[in-house]
Coordinates of C-alpha atoms in Angstrom, one line a residue:
M55 CA 38.5 -151.5 -95.2
R56 CA 41.2 -149.7 -96.9
I57 CA 40.6 -149.0 -100.9
T58 CA 42.4 -148.1 -103.8
V59 CA 40.5 -146.8 -107.1
I60 CA 42.7 -146.0 -110.1
G61 CA 40.2 -143.6 -112.5
T62 CA 38.5 -140.8 -111.2
G63 CA 36.2 -140.6 -114.0
Y64 CA 32.5 -141.3 -113.9
V65 CA 32.6 -144.9 -112.7
G66 CA 35.9 -144.5 -110.5
L67 CA 34.7 -141.3 -108.6
V68 CA 31.2 -142.7 -108.0
T69 CA 32.8 -145.9 -106.6
G70 CA 35.4 -144.0 -104.6
A71 CA 32.6 -141.3 -103.0
C72 CA 30.3 -144.1 -102.0
F73 CA 32.7 -146.3 -100.5
S74 CA 33.8 -143.7 -98.3
E75 CA 30.4 -142.7 -97.1
M76 CA 30.1 -146.3 -95.5
G77 CA 33.3 -145.3 -93.2
N78 CA 36.3 -147.1 -95.9
I79 CA 39.2 -145.4 -96.3
V80 CA 39.7 -144.7 -100.1
Y81 CA 42.3 -143.8 -102.5
C82 CA 41.4 -142.2 -105.8
V83 CA 44.3 -142.3 -107.7
D84 CA 44.8 -140.5 -111.4
I85 CA 47.3 -139.8 -113.7
D86 CA 46.0 -136.6 -114.4
E87 CA 47.2 -133.9 -112.0
N88 CA 44.8 -131.2 -112.7
K89 CA 42.1 -133.2 -112.5
I90 CA 43.6 -134.3 -108.6
D91 CA 43.9 -131.0 -107.6
N92 CA 40.7 -130.0 -108.8
L93 CA 39.2 -132.7 -106.9
K94 CA 41.0 -131.2 -103.7
K95 CA 39.6 -128.2 -104.1
G96 CA 35.7 -129.8 -104.8
I97 CA 35.5 -129.3 -108.4
I98 CA 33.8 -132.3 -109.8
P99 CA 34.8 -133.1 -113.9
I100 CA 31.3 -134.4 -114.4
Y101 CA 27.4 -133.6 -113.6
E102 CA 25.9 -136.5 -111.2
P103 CA 23.1 -135.8 -109.0
G104 CA 24.5 -135.8 -105.7
L105 CA 28.4 -136.6 -106.4
E106 CA 29.8 -133.1 -105.4
E107 CA 28.0 -133.3 -101.9
L108 CA 29.4 -137.0 -101.0
V109 CA 32.7 -136.2 -102.1
T110 CA 33.1 -133.2 -100.5
K111 CA 31.7 -134.3 -97.1
N112 CA 33.9 -137.6 -97.3
F113 CA 37.5 -135.3 -98.7
E114 CA 36.8 -133.3 -95.6
N115 CA 36.2 -135.8 -92.8
G116 CA 39.4 -137.5 -94.2
N117 CA 37.4 -141.0 -95.7
L118 CA 38.1 -139.9 -99.1
K119 CA 41.8 -139.1 -100.7
F120 CA 43.0 -138.1 -103.9
T121 CA 46.6 -138.5 -105.1
T122 CA 48.7 -139.3 -108.6
N123 CA 51.0 -141.7 -106.4
L124 CA 49.8 -145.0 -106.5
V125 CA 52.0 -146.3 -104.4
E126 CA 51.0 -144.3 -101.9
G127 CA 47.3 -144.8 -102.5
I128 CA 47.8 -149.0 -102.8
E129 CA 50.3 -149.3 -99.6
N130 CA 48.1 -150.5 -97.1
T131 CA 45.1 -151.2 -99.2
E132 CA 43.4 -154.8 -99.4
I133 CA 41.4 -154.1 -102.4
C134 CA 42.5 -152.1 -105.7
F135 CA 39.1 -151.4 -108.3
I136 CA 40.6 -150.3 -111.7
A137 CA 38.0 -148.2 -113.1
V138 CA 39.6 -146.4 -115.9
G139 CA 37.8 -146.0 -119.6
T140 CA 37.5 -148.7 -122.2
P141 CA 37.0 -146.1 -125.2
M142 CA 36.0 -148.0 -128.4
G143 CA 38.8 -148.7 -130.9
E144 CA 39.0 -148.1 -134.6
D145 CA 37.7 -151.4 -135.3
G146 CA 34.8 -151.1 -132.8
S147 CA 36.2 -153.5 -129.9
A148 CA 37.3 -151.7 -126.5
D149 CA 40.4 -150.4 -126.3
L150 CA 42.3 -151.7 -123.3
Q151 CA 45.0 -149.5 -123.3
Y152 CA 44.3 -147.7 -120.1
V153 CA 43.4 -151.0 -118.3
L154 CA 46.5 -152.8 -118.6
A155 CA 48.6 -149.9 -118.1
A156 CA 46.8 -149.6 -114.7
A157 CA 47.6 -153.2 -114.0
E158 CA 51.4 -152.6 -115.2
E159 CA 51.6 -150.1 -112.2
I160 CA 49.9 -152.4 -109.8
G161 CA 52.6 -155.0 -110.8
K162 CA 55.3 -152.0 -110.4
S163 CA 53.9 -150.6 -107.0
I164 CA 52.6 -153.2 -104.9
S165 CA 54.6 -154.8 -101.6
H166 CA 51.8 -157.5 -100.4
D167 CA 48.9 -159.4 -101.4
I168 CA 46.2 -158.0 -102.7
I169 CA 43.0 -158.4 -104.8
V170 CA 42.0 -156.7 -107.7
V171 CA 38.5 -155.9 -108.9
N172 CA 37.5 -154.9 -112.8
K173 CA 35.2 -152.6 -112.2
S174 CA 35.5 -151.2 -115.7
T175 CA 33.6 -152.5 -118.3
V176 CA 36.2 -155.0 -120.2
P177 CA 35.8 -158.0 -122.5
V178 CA 35.7 -161.8 -121.4
G179 CA 38.9 -162.6 -121.0
T180 CA 40.0 -159.3 -119.6
A181 CA 40.6 -160.4 -116.0
E182 CA 43.5 -163.2 -117.3
K183 CA 45.4 -160.5 -119.1
V184 CA 45.3 -158.3 -116.2
K185 CA 46.6 -160.8 -114.3
K186 CA 49.3 -161.9 -116.2
T187 CA 50.5 -157.9 -116.7
I188 CA 50.5 -157.9 -113.2
L189 CA 52.6 -160.9 -112.6
N190 CA 55.0 -159.8 -115.8
E191 CA 56.0 -156.8 -113.3
L192 CA 56.4 -158.9 -110.5
N193 CA 58.5 -161.3 -111.9
K194 CA 60.7 -158.2 -113.3
R195 CA 61.2 -157.1 -109.4
N196 CA 61.9 -161.0 -108.7
V197 CA 59.4 -160.8 -105.7
D198 CA 56.2 -163.1 -105.5
Y199 CA 52.7 -161.6 -104.2
N200 CA 49.2 -163.4 -104.0
V201 CA 47.3 -161.5 -106.8
Q202 CA 44.0 -162.3 -107.4
V203 CA 41.8 -160.8 -110.2
V204 CA 38.2 -160.2 -109.8
S205 CA 35.1 -159.2 -112.1
N206 CA 32.8 -156.9 -110.3
P207 CA 31.0 -154.6 -113.1
E208 CA 28.8 -151.6 -112.8
F209 CA 25.6 -150.8 -113.2
L210 CA 25.2 -147.5 -113.0
K211 CA 22.5 -145.3 -114.9
E212 CA 24.1 -141.6 -115.7
G213 CA 21.9 -139.1 -113.7
A214 CA 21.2 -141.7 -111.1
A215 CA 24.9 -143.3 -110.5
V216 CA 24.5 -142.2 -106.7
K217 CA 21.2 -143.9 -105.8
D218 CA 22.3 -146.9 -108.1
F219 CA 25.5 -147.6 -106.2
M220 CA 23.9 -147.0 -103.0
Q221 CA 21.1 -148.7 -103.5
P222 CA 21.7 -151.9 -106.2
D223 CA 19.5 -154.2 -108.3
R224 CA 22.1 -156.6 -107.7
V225 CA 25.8 -156.6 -107.0
V226 CA 27.8 -159.1 -109.4
I227 CA 30.8 -160.5 -108.4
G228 CA 33.2 -162.7 -110.6
S229 CA 35.4 -165.4 -108.6
D230 CA 36.0 -168.7 -108.1
D231 CA 37.5 -168.0 -104.6
P232 CA 35.2 -168.4 -102.0
E233 CA 37.4 -166.7 -99.5
I234 CA 37.5 -163.3 -102.0
I235 CA 33.6 -163.5 -102.5
E236 CA 33.1 -163.1 -98.9
I237 CA 35.3 -159.9 -98.6
L238 CA 34.0 -158.2 -101.8
K239 CA 30.3 -159.9 -100.1
E240 CA 31.7 -158.1 -96.8
L241 CA 32.3 -154.6 -98.5
Y242 CA 29.1 -154.4 -100.2
T243 CA 26.8 -155.1 -97.3
P244 CA 26.7 -152.2 -96.5
F245 CA 24.5 -150.9 -99.8
T246 CA 22.3 -154.6 -99.5
L247 CA 21.3 -154.8 -95.7
N248 CA 17.8 -154.9 -96.7
H249 CA 17.2 -157.2 -99.7
E250 CA 20.5 -160.2 -100.9
R251 CA 21.6 -158.5 -103.8
F252 CA 24.8 -160.6 -104.5
V253 CA 25.4 -162.3 -107.9
I254 CA 27.8 -165.2 -107.4
M255 CA 29.4 -166.7 -111.0
D256 CA 32.8 -167.0 -112.7
V257 CA 35.0 -164.4 -113.8
R258 CA 34.4 -164.7 -117.5
S259 CA 30.2 -164.8 -117.0
A260 CA 30.6 -161.8 -114.8
E261 CA 32.5 -159.6 -117.5
M262 CA 29.7 -160.9 -120.4
T263 CA 27.2 -159.7 -118.0
K264 CA 27.7 -156.3 -118.3
Y265 CA 28.0 -156.3 -122.1
A266 CA 24.6 -158.5 -122.3
S267 CA 23.0 -156.2 -120.0
N268 CA 23.3 -153.0 -121.8
A269 CA 23.2 -154.8 -125.5
M270 CA 19.6 -156.1 -124.1
L271 CA 18.4 -152.6 -122.7
A272 CA 20.0 -150.9 -126.3
T273 CA 18.0 -153.7 -127.9
R274 CA 14.8 -152.4 -126.4
I275 CA 15.1 -148.8 -127.3
S276 CA 16.1 -150.0 -130.9
F277 CA 12.9 -152.7 -131.1
M278 CA 10.8 -149.6 -130.1
N279 CA 12.1 -147.3 -132.5
E280 CA 11.7 -149.6 -135.3
I281 CA 8.2 -150.3 -134.3
A282 CA 7.6 -146.7 -134.1
N283 CA 9.1 -145.9 -137.6
I284 CA 6.3 -148.7 -138.7
C285 CA 3.7 -146.8 -137.0
E286 CA 4.3 -143.8 -138.7
R287 CA 3.3 -145.7 -142.1
V288 CA 0.6 -147.7 -141.1
G289 CA -1.4 -145.0 -139.3
A290 CA -0.9 -146.4 -135.8
D291 CA 0.7 -144.1 -132.8
I292 CA 3.1 -145.7 -130.8
N293 CA 2.3 -144.3 -127.3
Y294 CA -0.9 -146.4 -127.2
V295 CA 1.2 -149.0 -128.8
R296 CA 3.8 -148.7 -126.0
Q297 CA 0.9 -149.0 -123.4
G298 CA -0.5 -152.0 -125.1
I299 CA 2.6 -154.4 -125.0
G300 CA 3.9 -152.6 -121.7
S301 CA 1.2 -153.9 -119.5
D302 CA 1.8 -157.5 -120.6
S303 CA 4.1 -158.7 -117.0
R304 CA 6.4 -160.4 -119.5
I305 CA 7.4 -157.6 -121.3
G306 CA 7.1 -153.9 -118.7
Y307 CA 7.5 -150.5 -119.7
S308 CA 11.2 -150.2 -118.9
F309 CA 12.9 -149.2 -121.9
L310 CA 10.2 -148.8 -124.3
Y311 CA 9.9 -144.9 -125.0
A312 CA 10.6 -144.5 -128.7
G313 CA 12.8 -141.5 -129.4
C314 CA 15.7 -140.2 -131.4
G315 CA 18.1 -142.6 -130.6
Y316 CA 20.3 -143.4 -127.7
G317 CA 23.8 -142.0 -126.9
G318 CA 26.2 -142.1 -123.9
S319 CA 29.5 -143.7 -122.9
C320 CA 27.9 -147.2 -122.8
F321 CA 25.4 -148.3 -125.0
P322 CA 27.2 -147.4 -128.3
K323 CA 30.7 -148.4 -127.4
D324 CA 29.4 -152.0 -125.6
V325 CA 27.4 -153.1 -128.3
Q326 CA 30.1 -152.6 -130.7
A327 CA 32.6 -154.0 -129.0
L328 CA 30.0 -157.0 -128.1
I329 CA 29.9 -157.6 -132.2
K330 CA 33.5 -157.4 -132.3
T331 CA 34.2 -160.0 -129.6
A332 CA 31.5 -162.4 -131.6
Q333 CA 33.2 -161.8 -134.5
S334 CA 36.6 -162.6 -133.3
H335 CA 35.1 -165.7 -131.8
G336 CA 33.9 -166.8 -135.4
Y337 CA 30.0 -165.9 -134.9
N338 CA 27.9 -162.9 -136.8
P339 CA 25.9 -161.4 -134.2
E340 CA 23.1 -160.3 -136.5
I341 CA 20.8 -158.8 -133.9
L342 CA 23.3 -156.9 -132.7
K343 CA 24.3 -155.2 -135.7
K344 CA 21.3 -154.3 -136.8
V345 CA 20.3 -152.7 -133.4
E346 CA 23.7 -150.5 -134.3
S347 CA 22.1 -149.6 -137.4
V348 CA 18.8 -148.8 -136.3
N349 CA 20.1 -146.8 -133.5
Q350 CA 22.4 -144.8 -136.0
N351 CA 19.5 -144.0 -138.8
Q352 CA 16.8 -142.8 -135.7
K353 CA 19.4 -140.0 -134.9
K354 CA 18.7 -138.7 -138.2
V355 CA 14.5 -139.2 -137.8
L356 CA 14.3 -135.3 -136.5
V357 CA 16.1 -133.9 -139.5
N358 CA 13.8 -135.7 -141.8
K359 CA 10.9 -134.6 -140.8
V360 CA 12.3 -130.9 -140.5
I361 CA 12.7 -131.8 -144.0
E362 CA 9.9 -133.2 -145.1
R363 CA 8.4 -130.1 -143.5
F364 CA 10.5 -126.9 -144.6
G365 CA 12.1 -128.7 -147.6
K366 CA 15.9 -129.4 -148.2
N367 CA 17.3 -126.1 -148.7
L368 CA 17.5 -124.7 -144.7
S369 CA 18.7 -121.2 -145.4
G370 CA 17.2 -118.6 -143.7
L371 CA 15.8 -120.6 -140.9
T372 CA 16.1 -120.7 -137.2
F373 CA 15.6 -123.6 -134.9
A374 CA 15.4 -123.8 -131.4
I375 CA 16.7 -126.8 -129.7
W376 CA 16.2 -127.8 -126.2
G377 CA 18.2 -130.5 -124.9
L378 CA 22.0 -131.7 -125.9
S379 CA 22.9 -133.7 -123.1
F380 CA 22.4 -137.8 -124.6
K381 CA 19.6 -138.4 -121.4
P382 CA 18.4 -136.1 -118.7
E383 CA 20.3 -135.5 -115.1
T384 CA 24.0 -135.5 -116.7
D385 CA 26.3 -133.4 -118.9
D386 CA 27.7 -136.3 -121.0
M387 CA 27.1 -135.7 -124.3
R388 CA 29.0 -138.6 -125.8
E389 CA 27.3 -139.8 -129.0
A390 CA 24.5 -137.8 -128.4
P391 CA 21.7 -137.7 -130.8
S392 CA 22.3 -133.8 -130.5
V393 CA 25.3 -133.6 -132.3
V394 CA 24.2 -135.1 -135.5
I395 CA 20.9 -133.7 -135.3
I396 CA 22.4 -130.5 -135.0
N397 CA 25.3 -130.6 -137.2
K398 CA 22.8 -132.1 -140.2
L399 CA 20.9 -129.0 -139.6
T400 CA 23.4 -126.4 -140.2
E401 CA 24.9 -128.3 -142.9
K402 CA 21.7 -127.5 -145.2
G403 CA 22.1 -123.8 -144.1
A404 CA 20.0 -123.6 -140.6
K405 CA 20.9 -121.5 -137.5
I406 CA 20.4 -122.7 -134.2
N407 CA 19.6 -121.4 -131.2
V408 CA 20.4 -124.3 -128.1
Y409 CA 19.6 -124.5 -124.5
D410 CA 20.5 -126.9 -122.2
P411 CA 20.4 -126.9 -118.4
Q412 CA 23.9 -128.6 -118.3
S413 CA 25.6 -129.7 -121.2
M414 CA 26.1 -126.1 -123.0
E415 CA 30.5 -125.6 -121.9
I416 CA 30.8 -129.1 -123.4
A417 CA 29.2 -128.6 -126.5
K418 CA 31.2 -125.4 -127.2
K419 CA 34.4 -126.7 -126.1
Y420 CA 34.4 -130.2 -127.9
Y421 CA 31.6 -130.9 -130.3
F422 CA 30.7 -127.4 -131.9
K423 CA 33.9 -125.7 -131.5
K424 CA 33.8 -124.9 -135.5
N425 CA 30.2 -124.4 -136.1
N426 CA 29.1 -120.8 -136.2
S427 CA 26.0 -121.4 -136.8
I428 CA 24.7 -121.8 -133.4
R429 CA 23.5 -119.7 -130.4
F430 CA 24.2 -120.8 -127.2
I431 CA 21.3 -119.4 -125.2
E432 CA 21.1 -119.1 -121.3
N433 CA 17.2 -119.8 -121.0
K434 CA 14.9 -122.1 -122.5
Y435 CA 12.7 -119.6 -123.5
D436 CA 15.0 -117.1 -125.0
A437 CA 15.8 -119.9 -127.4
L438 CA 12.3 -119.6 -129.2
N439 CA 12.9 -115.9 -130.1
N440 CA 12.6 -115.5 -133.7
A441 CA 12.6 -119.0 -134.5
D442 CA 10.9 -121.0 -137.3
A443 CA 10.2 -124.2 -134.9
L444 CA 11.0 -125.6 -131.9
I445 CA 12.8 -129.6 -131.4
L446 CA 13.0 -131.1 -128.0
V447 CA 15.7 -133.5 -128.5
T448 CA 16.3 -134.1 -124.5
E449 CA 13.9 -134.8 -121.9
W450 CA 14.9 -132.8 -118.9
K451 CA 12.4 -132.4 -116.3
E452 CA 11.9 -128.3 -116.8
F453 CA 10.8 -129.2 -120.8
R454 CA 7.9 -131.8 -119.6
S455 CA 5.3 -128.8 -118.8
P456 CA 6.5 -125.7 -120.4
D457 CA 4.7 -122.6 -120.4
F458 CA 2.9 -123.0 -124.1
D459 CA 1.6 -119.3 -124.1
E460 CA 5.1 -118.1 -123.2
I461 CA 6.0 -120.3 -126.2
N462 CA 3.1 -119.1 -128.5
K463 CA 4.3 -115.4 -127.9
R464 CA 8.2 -116.2 -128.6
I465 CA 8.2 -118.3 -131.5
K466 CA 7.7 -117.5 -135.0
N467 CA 5.7 -120.7 -135.8
R468 CA 3.4 -122.6 -133.9
I469 CA 5.8 -125.9 -134.8
L470 CA 7.0 -128.5 -132.3
F471 CA 9.4 -131.3 -133.4
D472 CA 9.4 -133.7 -130.3
G473 CA 12.2 -136.2 -130.5
R474 CA 10.5 -137.7 -127.2
N475 CA 6.8 -137.9 -127.4
Q476 CA 7.2 -135.9 -124.3
Y477 CA 3.5 -133.9 -125.1
N478 CA -0.1 -134.6 -125.5
R479 CA -0.6 -134.5 -129.7
E480 CA -4.6 -133.4 -129.1
S481 CA -3.5 -130.7 -126.8
L482 CA -1.0 -129.4 -128.9
E483 CA -3.4 -129.5 -131.8
K484 CA -5.7 -127.8 -130.1
M485 CA -3.7 -124.6 -129.4
G486 CA -3.0 -124.5 -132.9
F487 CA 0.3 -126.0 -133.1
E488 CA 1.8 -128.2 -136.0
Y489 CA 2.6 -131.5 -133.8
Y490 CA 5.4 -133.8 -135.4
Q491 CA 6.5 -136.7 -133.0
I492 CA 8.6 -140.0 -133.3
G493 CA 5.8 -142.7 -134.3
Y494 CA 3.2 -141.1 -135.4
S495 CA 2.2 -139.4 -138.4
S496 CA -1.4 -137.2 -138.9
S497 CA -0.6 -137.2 -142.5

């Protein structure tokens, strides 16, 4: 098939690359000329395992094309995906300006019937707004084409997005038109050959499914962090509790890890947007509001542990921090706990030596541009030099089994604050470490 994808961010680029890998001709369209020029040169704007190779291969073989000209991109295509950002507005709602701007441009550009697919995460009712916007532009041009708007939400995990697209758990299609459903099933069939993965529903239910999925996962994280905080106060260990409840087949182990809070481009934004949607329809979503507030507080837990150990005035102290991105295998620092942790520590006078395998340039450019108390170190062990303690924030694989003898040689004090509960408490204590984890207190 011939496909257009509007937006070359995280979702749009993965979508375009993966569809092109299956032999489709895909036009990726973006208004950012610099981004398009870089993509043509093989410069990928995000870090995502496997994506660069996929983009380069399919651009070179002609299946994947990049342009700033929507008319060129949409001229002979059957399906147009909208995959632009929906950032959080000032009031917490999803900002649809980019989605509706894309819809407006589609209305100005098309010269034939078309299927428009909302891939962006959007509130319930957005498909109707998109269709109305497109039809308004067609009316201004005095032309009449059959425009069908479908919801097809993405369920991609940062750090595993290519794998998730190639081997989806499910493909949700929101449409009431049997013919369009069959066309989309044909498009996705190469990704679902080993198992029926299609979930068909109406448009509004498909839009709601994406928000409900992310809200459910965020709820599990905040729930475990709440239980972890209780464990610390009653003398229990959250790691044992997780094993005990995760072994229940009704619950399972996924997203049951306590830590220093969730971040990223999806969970914080989508929980807030769902709260706003509920409130705008006269409902008070008490659980969702608590999920959000627990998460905000959880980002401060490591800081509180540091203050409890070293005092409120951290002047003269240096802390090594391993990890900046909100999760491993991505360079995304949006809403990352590391931002809160580092800013609060430096506000109290601390110096920071930080290392992350992917996010340091982004951190320097966007998040800590004016913070002169941070040194960005190119090696995780070098970050320990003259540090009074090590703080683990992101559970990158290279941090899972570090050389503790090397840590002992480099660090001033054998003090480790583990924000992701990666290490064995008993082993570290035998090595003489003061070990502080989430969800357990030795005092």
